[in-house]
Short mmCIF file of C-alpha atoms in Angstrom, two decimals:
data_model
loop_
_atom_site.label_atom_id
_atom_site.label_comp_id
_atom_site.label_asym_id
_atom_site.label_seq_id
_atom_site.Cartn_x
_atom_site.Cartn_y
_atom_site.Cartn_z
CA UNK A 678 127.04 88.50 132.69
CA UNK A 679 124.55 88.35 129.89
CA UNK A 680 125.09 89.82 126.47
CA UNK A 681 122.04 90.30 124.30
CA UNK A 682 120.98 91.75 120.97
CA UNK A 683 118.29 94.41 120.99
CA UNK A 684 116.85 95.93 117.80
CA UNK A 685 115.46 99.44 117.42
CA UNK A 686 112.44 99.20 115.13
CA UNK A 687 110.23 101.91 113.71
CA UNK A 688 109.37 104.17 110.82
CA UNK A 689 111.95 106.65 109.60
CA UNK A 690 112.58 109.83 111.63
CA UNK A 691 110.81 108.60 114.77
CA UNK A 692 113.95 109.03 116.88
CA UNK A 693 115.49 105.55 117.12
CA UNK A 694 119.06 106.86 116.77
CA UNK A 695 118.30 109.71 119.17
CA UNK A 696 116.98 107.30 121.80
CA UNK A 697 120.16 105.22 121.54
CA UNK A 698 122.35 108.32 121.73
CA UNK A 699 120.42 109.56 124.77
CA UNK A 700 120.59 106.20 126.50
CA UNK A 701 124.22 105.35 125.70
CA UNK A 702 125.92 108.73 125.50
CA UNK A 703 123.43 111.08 127.27
CA UNK A 704 123.46 113.25 124.15
CA UNK A 705 120.82 114.71 121.88
CA UNK A 706 121.21 116.34 118.48
CA UNK A 707 118.18 118.17 117.12
CA UNK A 708 119.05 117.65 113.45
CA UNK A 709 117.49 114.61 111.80
CA UNK A 710 120.14 112.34 110.25
CA UNK A 711 119.02 109.30 108.30
CA UNK A 712 120.37 105.90 109.24
CA UNK A 713 121.24 103.60 106.35
CA UNK A 714 121.65 99.93 107.19
CA UNK A 715 122.62 99.13 110.76
CA UNK A 716 124.89 100.45 113.49
CA UNK A 717 125.51 98.97 116.93
CA UNK A 718 126.08 100.64 120.28
CA UNK A 719 126.63 98.90 123.59
CA UNK A 720 125.29 99.74 127.03
CA UNK A 721 125.62 97.75 130.23
CA UNK A 722 122.94 97.67 132.88
CA UNK A 723 122.67 95.93 136.20
CA UNK A 724 119.20 94.55 136.80
CA UNK A 725 118.53 93.00 140.20
CA UNK A 726 122.22 92.24 140.61
CA UNK A 727 122.68 90.74 137.12
CA UNK A 728 124.86 92.55 134.63
CA UNK A 729 123.42 92.65 131.14
CA UNK A 730 125.18 94.04 128.07
CA UNK A 731 122.67 95.38 125.60
CA UNK A 732 123.98 95.36 122.02
CA UNK A 733 121.69 98.03 120.59
CA UNK A 734 121.13 97.55 116.88
CA UNK A 735 120.02 100.86 115.46
CA UNK A 736 118.32 99.84 112.22
CA UNK A 737 117.32 102.04 109.30
CA UNK A 738 113.71 103.12 109.63
CA UNK A 739 111.07 101.73 107.34
CA UNK A 740 109.90 104.06 104.59
CA UNK A 741 108.76 104.01 100.97
CA UNK A 742 112.31 103.30 99.83
CA UNK A 743 113.54 100.58 102.14
CA UNK A 744 112.24 98.01 104.56
CA UNK A 745 113.83 96.36 107.57
CA UNK A 746 116.01 93.35 106.65
CA UNK A 747 115.07 90.19 108.52
CA UNK A 748 118.81 89.30 108.62
CA UNK A 749 119.27 92.23 110.97
CA UNK A 750 116.53 90.99 113.30
CA UNK A 751 117.65 87.37 113.61
CA UNK A 752 119.16 86.47 116.93
CA UNK A 753 117.63 89.40 118.77
CA UNK A 754 116.24 88.84 122.26
CA UNK A 755 114.35 92.10 122.38
CA UNK A 756 113.05 95.00 120.35
CA UNK A 757 112.22 98.59 121.16
CA UNK A 758 109.26 99.45 118.95
CA UNK A 759 109.49 103.20 118.39
CA UNK A 760 106.93 105.63 117.02
CA UNK A 761 106.54 109.38 116.84
CA UNK A 762 103.74 110.92 118.90
CA UNK A 763 103.39 113.68 116.28
CA UNK A 764 102.93 111.34 113.26
CA UNK A 765 99.91 109.02 113.10
CA UNK A 766 101.39 106.99 110.27
CA UNK A 767 104.35 105.96 112.42
CA UNK A 768 101.98 103.82 114.52
CA UNK A 769 100.80 101.89 111.46
CA UNK A 770 104.42 101.23 110.51
CA UNK A 771 105.23 100.13 114.07
CA UNK A 772 102.34 97.67 113.98
CA UNK A 773 103.65 96.22 110.68
CA UNK A 774 107.14 95.90 112.15
CA UNK A 775 105.77 94.23 115.27
CA UNK A 776 104.33 91.55 112.99
CA UNK A 777 107.65 91.23 111.10
CA UNK A 778 109.39 90.84 114.46
CA UNK A 779 107.02 88.01 115.48
CA UNK A 780 107.43 86.33 112.10
CA UNK A 781 111.23 86.50 112.24
CA UNK A 782 112.16 85.89 115.88
CA UNK A 783 110.99 83.19 118.27
CA UNK A 784 110.33 84.33 121.83
CA UNK A 785 111.16 87.99 121.61
CA UNK A 786 110.64 90.60 124.32
CA UNK A 787 109.57 94.10 123.35
CA UNK A 788 108.51 97.44 124.72
CA UNK A 789 106.71 100.27 122.94
CA UNK A 790 108.26 103.74 122.98
CA UNK A 791 106.00 106.60 121.93
CA UNK A 792 108.75 109.12 121.33
CA UNK A 793 108.88 112.95 121.06
CA UNK A 794 106.42 113.26 123.94
CA UNK A 795 107.96 116.61 124.84
CA UNK A 796 106.03 118.00 121.82
CA UNK A 797 102.84 118.01 123.87
CA UNK A 798 100.91 120.39 121.60
CA UNK A 799 101.66 118.30 118.52
CA UNK A 800 100.32 114.98 119.83
CA UNK A 801 98.47 113.28 116.96
CA UNK A 802 97.84 109.69 118.02
CA UNK A 803 94.19 108.72 118.30
CA UNK A 804 92.55 106.72 121.07
CA UNK A 805 92.02 103.92 118.55
CA UNK A 806 95.76 103.80 117.82
CA UNK A 807 96.59 103.74 121.53
CA UNK A 808 94.16 100.86 121.92
CA UNK A 809 95.92 99.02 119.08
CA UNK A 810 99.26 99.54 120.83
CA UNK A 811 97.90 98.32 124.16
CA UNK A 812 96.57 95.23 122.39
CA UNK A 813 100.15 94.26 121.47
CA UNK A 814 100.62 93.41 125.13
CA UNK A 815 103.99 95.05 125.80
CA UNK A 816 104.70 97.89 128.22
CA UNK A 817 104.25 101.36 126.72
CA UNK A 818 106.55 104.27 127.55
CA UNK A 819 106.08 107.90 126.55
CA UNK A 820 109.65 108.86 125.85
CA UNK A 821 111.53 111.97 124.86
CA UNK A 822 115.06 111.65 123.53
CA UNK A 823 115.28 115.44 123.87
CA UNK A 824 114.57 115.60 127.61
CA UNK A 825 115.49 112.00 128.44
CA UNK A 826 112.07 111.32 129.95
CA UNK A 827 111.35 107.62 130.33
CA UNK A 828 114.27 106.63 128.06
CA UNK A 829 116.21 104.75 130.77
CA UNK A 830 112.98 103.21 132.05
CA UNK A 831 112.03 101.89 128.62
CA UNK A 832 115.41 100.20 128.06
CA UNK A 833 115.51 98.92 131.64
CA UNK A 834 112.03 97.42 131.27
CA UNK A 835 113.15 95.68 128.11
CA UNK A 836 116.29 94.35 129.81
CA UNK A 837 114.17 93.10 132.71
CA UNK A 838 111.83 91.27 130.31
CA UNK A 839 114.77 89.68 128.50
CA UNK A 840 116.25 88.47 131.79
CA UNK A 841 112.90 87.11 132.92
CA UNK A 842 112.50 85.19 129.66
CA UNK A 843 115.83 83.37 130.01
CA UNK A 844 115.98 79.94 131.64
CA UNK A 845 117.91 80.02 134.99
CA UNK A 846 121.67 79.74 134.55
CA UNK A 847 121.66 80.78 130.90
CA UNK A 848 124.08 83.50 129.98
CA UNK A 849 125.99 84.71 126.99
CA UNK A 850 124.59 85.91 123.71
CA UNK A 851 121.37 84.05 123.02
CA UNK A 852 122.00 84.26 119.25
CA UNK B 169 143.69 84.94 79.90
CA UNK B 170 142.06 81.85 81.42
CA UNK B 171 139.95 81.79 84.60
CA UNK B 172 142.90 80.49 86.65
CA UNK B 173 145.06 83.33 85.49
CA UNK B 174 142.84 85.93 87.18
CA UNK B 175 144.96 88.07 89.50
CA UNK B 176 142.52 87.67 92.40
CA UNK B 177 144.71 89.13 95.10
CA UNK B 178 145.49 92.28 93.10
CA UNK B 179 141.83 92.57 92.20
CA UNK B 180 140.83 92.46 95.88
CA UNK B 181 143.34 95.14 96.75
CA UNK B 182 142.23 97.36 93.90
CA UNK B 183 138.55 97.04 94.89
CA UNK B 184 139.22 97.48 98.62
CA UNK B 185 137.69 94.09 99.43
CA UNK B 186 138.50 91.48 102.05
CA UNK B 187 137.82 87.88 101.03
CA UNK B 188 137.84 84.99 103.48
CA UNK B 189 137.51 81.34 102.75
CA UNK B 190 135.54 79.47 105.39
CA UNK B 191 137.26 76.07 105.19
CA UNK B 192 140.44 77.17 106.91
CA UNK B 193 139.35 80.67 107.93
CA UNK B 194 141.97 82.05 105.58
CA UNK B 195 142.03 85.66 104.43
CA UNK B 196 142.92 85.64 100.74
CA UNK B 197 145.42 88.38 100.11
CA UNK B 198 146.56 91.07 102.52
CA UNK B 199 144.23 92.74 104.98
CA UNK B 200 143.03 96.13 103.77
CA UNK B 201 143.95 99.08 106.01
CA UNK B 202 140.37 99.62 107.14
CA UNK B 203 140.12 96.03 108.39
CA UNK B 204 143.34 96.47 110.38
CA UNK B 205 141.94 99.67 111.90
CA UNK B 206 138.67 98.01 112.81
CA UNK B 207 140.02 94.80 114.26
CA UNK B 208 143.75 94.08 114.17
CA UNK B 209 143.21 90.41 115.01
CA UNK B 210 140.77 89.96 112.13
CA UNK B 211 143.38 91.11 109.67
CA UNK B 212 145.74 88.32 110.68
CA UNK B 213 143.75 85.94 108.56
CA UNK B 214 141.38 84.31 111.05
CA UNK B 215 137.69 84.14 110.22
CA UNK B 216 136.70 85.01 113.76
CA UNK B 217 135.51 88.46 114.74
CA UNK B 218 135.51 89.94 118.22
CA UNK B 219 131.88 90.80 118.95
CA UNK B 220 132.98 93.99 120.69
CA UNK B 221 135.08 95.19 117.77
CA UNK B 222 132.90 93.95 114.91
CA UNK B 223 129.47 93.13 116.37
CA UNK B 224 127.51 93.27 113.12
CA UNK B 225 130.07 91.32 111.12
CA UNK B 226 130.25 88.74 113.91
CA UNK B 227 126.47 88.41 113.88
CA UNK B 228 126.43 88.06 110.10
CA UNK B 229 129.17 85.41 110.21
CA UNK B 230 126.84 83.24 112.33
CA UNK B 231 124.16 83.51 109.67
CA UNK B 232 126.72 82.92 106.92
CA UNK B 233 127.87 79.67 108.58
CA UNK B 234 124.29 78.38 108.60
CA UNK B 235 123.98 79.45 104.96
CA UNK B 236 127.11 77.48 104.02
CA UNK B 237 126.07 74.45 106.07
CA UNK B 238 122.69 74.37 104.38
CA UNK B 239 124.46 74.28 101.03
CA UNK B 240 122.11 77.03 99.86
CA UNK B 241 122.55 78.38 96.36
CA UNK B 242 123.00 82.03 95.54
CA UNK B 243 124.35 84.41 98.12
CA UNK B 244 123.46 85.92 101.47
CA UNK B 245 123.96 89.68 101.76
CA UNK B 246 124.18 91.62 104.99
CA UNK B 247 122.98 94.92 103.61
CA UNK B 248 125.00 98.00 104.49
CA UNK B 249 126.17 98.48 108.07
CA UNK B 250 128.59 100.61 110.00
CA UNK B 251 131.29 99.27 112.33
CA UNK B 252 133.17 101.69 114.55
CA UNK B 253 136.93 101.51 115.09
CA UNK B 254 138.82 102.13 118.34
CA UNK B 255 139.13 105.83 117.48
CA UNK B 256 135.37 106.17 117.09
CA UNK B 257 135.40 106.42 113.30
CA UNK B 258 132.60 104.67 111.43
CA UNK B 259 133.38 102.35 108.51
CA UNK B 260 130.50 101.53 106.19
CA UNK B 261 130.69 97.91 105.04
CA UNK B 262 128.64 95.25 103.34
CA UNK B 263 129.29 91.51 103.60
CA UNK B 264 128.25 88.74 101.25
CA UNK B 265 128.37 85.01 101.94
CA UNK B 266 128.53 82.81 98.84
CA UNK B 267 129.61 79.41 97.59
CA UNK B 268 131.66 78.95 94.45
CA UNK B 269 132.69 75.49 93.27
CA UNK B 270 131.98 74.07 96.73
CA UNK B 271 134.11 76.72 98.44
CA UNK B 272 132.50 78.87 101.14
CA UNK B 273 133.53 82.49 100.82
CA UNK B 274 132.88 85.65 102.77
CA UNK B 275 133.38 88.89 100.90
CA UNK B 276 133.59 92.14 102.89
CA UNK B 277 133.37 95.35 100.94
CA UNK B 278 134.11 98.83 102.20
CA UNK B 279 131.36 101.05 100.80
CA UNK B 280 133.22 104.31 101.33
CA UNK B 281 131.93 107.20 99.23
CA UNK B 282 129.08 105.13 97.79
CA UNK B 283 127.66 104.86 101.29
CA UNK B 284 128.00 108.59 101.94
CA UNK B 285 126.23 109.30 98.67
CA UNK B 286 123.45 106.82 99.45
CA UNK B 287 122.96 108.39 102.89
CA UNK B 288 122.78 111.86 101.35
CA UNK B 289 120.18 110.68 98.83
CA UNK B 290 118.19 108.92 101.54
CA UNK B 291 118.33 112.01 103.71
CA UNK B 292 116.90 114.15 100.89
CA UNK B 293 114.21 111.59 100.09
CA UNK B 294 113.16 111.32 103.73
CA UNK B 295 113.09 115.06 104.27
CA UNK B 296 110.79 115.21 101.25
CA UNK B 297 108.63 112.46 102.76
CA UNK B 298 108.38 114.41 106.01
CA UNK B 299 107.30 117.52 104.09
CA UNK B 300 104.80 115.42 102.15
CA UNK B 301 103.41 113.95 105.40
CA UNK B 302 103.06 117.43 106.86
CA UNK B 303 101.30 118.72 103.73
CA UNK B 304 98.92 115.76 103.76
CA UNK B 305 98.17 116.49 107.41
CA UNK B 306 97.45 120.16 106.64
CA UNK B 307 95.17 119.20 103.74
CA UNK B 308 93.34 116.65 105.93
CA UNK B 309 92.89 119.22 108.70
CA UNK B 310 91.62 121.89 106.31
CA UNK B 311 89.28 119.40 104.65
CA UNK B 312 87.93 118.50 108.09
CA UNK B 313 87.49 122.21 108.89
CA UNK B 314 85.57 122.72 105.66
CA UNK B 315 83.44 119.69 106.42
CA UNK B 316 82.70 121.02 109.88
CA UNK B 317 81.62 124.36 108.39
CA UNK B 318 79.42 122.59 105.84
CA UNK B 319 77.85 120.58 108.64
CA UNK B 320 77.21 123.62 110.75
CA UNK B 321 75.53 125.40 107.83
CA UNK B 322 73.41 122.34 107.10
CA UNK B 323 72.33 121.92 110.73
CA UNK B 324 71.48 125.59 111.09
CA UNK B 325 69.44 125.62 107.87
CA UNK B 326 67.58 122.49 108.92
CA UNK B 327 66.93 123.93 112.36
CA UNK B 328 65.45 127.01 110.68
CA UNK B 329 63.31 124.80 108.41
CA UNK B 330 62.20 122.66 111.34
CA UNK B 331 61.07 125.61 113.43
CA UNK B 332 57.80 125.35 111.54
CA UNK B 333 57.01 121.73 112.41
CA UNK B 334 58.65 121.58 115.82
CA UNK B 335 61.21 118.95 114.84
CA UNK B 336 64.09 118.90 117.33
CA UNK B 337 67.80 119.47 116.74
CA UNK B 338 68.55 116.20 118.53
CA UNK B 339 66.33 114.30 116.03
CA UNK B 340 68.34 115.80 113.18
CA UNK B 341 71.64 114.66 114.69
CA UNK B 342 70.30 111.22 115.57
CA UNK B 343 69.08 110.61 112.01
CA UNK B 344 72.58 111.38 110.74
CA UNK B 345 74.22 109.08 113.28
CA UNK B 346 71.81 106.14 112.82
CA UNK B 347 72.19 106.39 109.05
CA UNK B 348 75.99 106.48 109.29
CA UNK B 349 76.00 103.49 111.67
CA UNK B 350 73.83 101.46 109.31
CA UNK B 351 75.86 102.46 106.24
CA UNK B 352 79.07 101.50 108.04
CA UNK B 353 77.58 98.12 108.96
CA UNK B 354 76.75 97.63 105.28
CA UNK B 355 80.42 98.15 104.41
CA UNK B 356 80.14 101.56 102.76
CA UNK B 357 83.45 103.42 102.27
CA UNK B 358 84.30 105.90 105.05
CA UNK B 359 83.83 108.97 102.84
CA UNK B 360 80.32 107.85 101.76
CA UNK B 361 79.42 107.04 105.37
CA UNK B 362 80.39 110.61 106.17
CA UNK B 363 78.21 111.83 103.30
CA UNK B 364 75.08 110.09 104.58
CA UNK B 365 75.70 111.42 108.09
CA UNK B 366 75.49 114.91 106.62
CA UNK B 367 72.84 114.21 103.97
CA UNK B 368 70.21 112.24 105.89
CA UNK B 369 69.14 115.08 108.26
CA UNK B 370 67.99 116.99 105.15
CA UNK B 371 65.36 114.38 104.27
CA UNK B 372 62.40 116.62 105.21
CA UNK B 373 63.83 119.89 103.91
CA UNK B 374 60.97 120.16 101.39
CA UNK B 375 58.54 120.85 104.24
CA UNK B 376 59.61 124.50 104.00
CA UNK B 377 57.39 124.62 100.91
CA UNK B 378 54.27 123.19 102.59
CA UNK B 379 51.69 125.79 103.66
CA UNK B 380 51.22 126.25 107.43
CA UNK B 381 47.52 125.40 107.22
CA UNK B 382 48.48 121.89 106.15
CA UNK B 383 51.83 121.41 107.88
CA UNK B 384 50.52 122.58 111.26
CA UNK B 385 46.94 121.33 110.95
CA UNK B 386 45.83 119.40 114.03
CA UNK B 387 44.00 116.19 113.24
CA UNK B 388 43.74 114.21 110.03
CA UNK B 389 44.53 115.68 106.63
CA UNK B 390 42.06 115.44 103.76
CA UNK B 391 43.06 113.54 100.61
CA UNK B 392 43.91 116.83 98.85
CA UNK B 393 45.89 118.05 101.83
CA UNK B 394 47.70 114.74 102.03
CA UNK B 395 48.66 115.07 98.37
CA UNK B 396 50.15 118.50 99.07
CA UNK B 397 51.94 117.17 102.15
CA UNK B 398 53.44 114.31 100.12
CA UNK B 399 54.88 116.92 97.81
CA UNK B 400 57.56 117.71 100.42
CA UNK B 401 59.63 114.85 98.96
CA UNK B 402 59.78 116.36 95.46
CA UNK B 403 60.15 119.88 96.85
CA UNK B 404 63.15 118.78 98.94
CA UNK B 405 64.72 116.97 96.00
CA UNK B 406 64.20 120.09 93.86
CA UNK B 407 66.03 122.25 96.39
CA UNK B 408 68.96 119.83 96.66
CA UNK B 409 69.40 118.35 93.16
CA UNK B 410 72.15 119.16 90.64
CA UNK B 411 74.71 119.97 93.32
CA UNK B 412 78.43 119.38 92.78
CA UNK B 413 78.74 118.38 96.43
CA UNK B 414 78.36 114.57 96.83
CA UNK B 415 76.60 114.85 100.20
CA UNK B 416 74.05 117.28 98.79
CA UNK B 417 73.43 115.06 95.75
CA UNK B 418 72.85 112.18 98.16
CA UNK B 419 70.52 114.40 100.22
CA UNK B 420 68.44 114.97 97.07
CA UNK B 421 68.08 111.20 96.57
CA UNK B 422 67.10 110.77 100.23
CA UNK B 423 64.57 113.61 100.15
CA UNK B 424 62.98 112.13 97.01
CA UNK B 425 63.05 108.51 98.14
CA UNK B 426 62.56 108.21 101.90
CA UNK B 427 58.78 107.66 101.59
CA UNK B 428 59.08 105.09 98.80
CA UNK B 429 58.16 101.56 99.89
CA UNK B 430 60.03 98.34 99.15
CA UNK B 431 56.82 96.90 97.58
CA UNK B 432 56.27 99.94 95.36
CA UNK B 433 53.31 101.37 97.30
CA UNK B 434 55.13 104.46 98.53
CA UNK B 435 55.42 107.96 97.09
CA UNK B 436 56.15 110.15 95.17
CA UNK B 437 57.14 107.85 92.25
CA UNK B 438 56.06 104.42 93.43
CA UNK B 439 59.58 103.03 93.05
CA UNK B 440 60.19 99.51 94.36
CA UNK B 441 63.03 97.43 95.78
CA UNK B 442 66.48 98.39 94.57
CA UNK B 443 65.16 101.07 92.24
CA UNK B 444 64.96 103.11 95.45
CA UNK B 445 68.47 104.43 96.22
CA UNK B 446 70.01 102.56 99.16
CA UNK B 447 70.60 105.83 101.06
CA UNK B 448 66.85 106.53 100.95
CA UNK B 449 66.03 102.96 102.07
CA UNK B 450 68.33 103.47 105.08
CA UNK B 451 66.71 106.76 106.08
CA UNK B 452 63.22 105.27 105.63
CA UNK B 453 63.99 102.83 108.47
CA UNK B 454 65.81 105.10 110.90
CA UNK B 455 63.37 108.01 110.45
CA UNK B 456 60.38 105.87 111.45
CA UNK B 457 62.33 104.27 114.32
CA UNK B 458 63.35 107.64 115.74
CA UNK B 459 60.04 109.42 115.20
CA UNK B 460 58.07 106.65 116.94
CA UNK B 461 60.52 106.32 119.85
CA UNK B 462 60.27 110.01 120.76
CA UNK B 463 57.39 112.17 121.93
CA UNK B 464 56.15 115.11 119.90
CA UNK B 465 53.66 117.82 120.78
CA UNK B 466 50.97 115.83 118.96
CA UNK B 467 51.88 112.29 120.18
CA UNK B 468 53.55 110.43 123.01
CA UNK B 469 56.68 108.29 122.66
CA UNK B 470 55.90 104.64 121.90
CA UNK B 471 57.65 101.85 123.85
CA UNK B 472 60.59 100.57 121.83
CA UNK B 473 59.30 96.99 121.59
CA UNK B 474 56.13 98.33 119.97
CA UNK B 475 58.24 100.35 117.53
CA UNK B 476 60.31 97.30 116.67
CA UNK B 477 57.13 95.24 116.12
CA UNK B 478 55.90 97.96 113.79
CA UNK B 479 59.13 97.79 111.78
CA UNK B 480 59.05 93.98 111.65
CA UNK B 481 55.44 94.00 110.40
CA UNK B 482 56.55 96.16 107.49
CA UNK B 483 59.61 94.09 106.58
CA UNK B 484 59.68 93.56 102.81
CA UNK B 485 56.54 95.74 102.48
CA UNK B 486 57.66 99.22 103.47
CA UNK B 487 61.26 98.48 104.36
CA UNK B 488 64.14 96.75 102.59
CA UNK B 489 64.32 93.36 104.39
CA UNK B 490 68.11 93.08 104.18
CA UNK B 491 68.67 96.58 105.57
CA UNK B 492 66.09 96.01 108.29
CA UNK B 493 67.90 92.82 109.36
CA UNK B 494 71.18 94.74 109.60
CA UNK B 495 69.36 97.49 111.54
CA UNK B 496 68.17 94.91 114.08
CA UNK B 497 71.70 93.47 114.34
CA UNK B 498 72.94 96.98 115.15
CA UNK B 499 70.16 97.81 117.58
CA UNK B 500 72.51 98.22 120.59
CA UNK B 501 74.41 100.90 118.64
CA UNK B 502 71.13 102.64 117.71
CA UNK B 503 70.09 102.62 121.37
CA UNK B 504 73.42 104.14 122.38
CA UNK B 505 72.85 106.96 119.89
CA UNK B 506 69.42 107.60 121.40
CA UNK B 507 70.88 107.65 124.91
CA UNK B 508 73.67 110.02 123.98
CA UNK B 509 71.44 112.44 122.04
CA UNK B 510 68.11 112.73 123.88
CA UNK B 511 65.46 115.33 123.10
CA UNK B 512 65.61 118.05 125.72
CA UNK B 513 62.63 117.86 128.05
CA UNK B 514 60.95 115.17 125.94
CA UNK B 515 59.83 111.70 126.89
CA UNK B 516 61.39 108.88 124.96
CA UNK B 517 60.58 105.25 124.53
CA UNK B 518 62.03 102.84 127.06
#
């Protein structure tokens, strides 16, 4: 069994908490509730016969008032980089946080989640922004915490990457 | 009261704090109720936290141990976090690692109502930010709509003006796009690049004031006729000047200056070098490039290499040498513009 720390990173109100709630509890609440600081949920997956416990660190989103604390990122094996398909600015913030993640953590796996994709008519991301996201090199998922679309797949892809990055025989919390 | 007389244990209880000392993992004082609810084993006095019960505190303890080992000064703070007890209730906490007189201490504070208040304030601030983002988006969209309407009016007016001298709509668009590409390559700000895209197609607007007998005359113009024809620059500037709209003010400079030469031998004012506005120096290059590369009723299209030779021959005479060099660097982009916006039914240079 492997236990690993995964951080949810993104601007405020992009749906990080909602993605965790959907993934862990199969629930969705349509009211936006701010996260202050950090909160952890746990979800176990079995990937190719290996059990992996994801400790999901739901971190406060970055905004004009607060930034992500590097102390919260340390020891993470993976990050879910979340943005809101209806807010262009959330991509810029995600790109900044991707850099913070690289500066803070050695050898980190990540996937990109473009969230709120159920709001098809409100899509605002430009082709240039999508190109910037592709250039990061991680898999990109178009998720919806409301409908559940691609949520499991995004977390499973991250878990798979984390497992693939571990030397054979290693288990336990990598932090 | 001396420092040693401080009633530390009572103080901790009063402030709802848990204080551990790292050396022997001892909890100083009794465990607060909230710590017992979160992790009964933690309250027994051991500085070890079950990662399932207190995952964030456990993670922070690892960082705190490195902090103590490094002998770092000051303190290491966790920032606020929420741990959940067995009954699913969240407890907002903040931990601080510090060293005092060589002793390694871990202070855990229950934030309680302060946390609730901070969350409420953050919620309000973020809802305001979301409203602000939405308003900015609406303003940007409406500004773009207005810009689009301005552009459409400009293009339709220029098309009307150009009906007299058979200039094509595609030429008008290309001039705007070449000029914008060159301005962007020169590092102009995005808004000014947008201005020249709109302004440059108006460079020949003054031709509306040139009599048909001269404008449409086949063959060479006499000296007097040429003097009238050259007046289209001042006429255009007169139509466009004194506007409050930046793009129209720029269009006036372009209309007045696009036949000025770098060496001062152009018209109407014989300006030289950087006395000619940069926007006009840009249009001077791209207008000649486009006009020569495309056929008109009175002339065929010239091969592009011949056009480029013509431009090179006039480097630092007719054209600003620095801008011409940048134009040549951006030639692939200029060619793409030509390919994407061809004249309908017209031959163009290869």
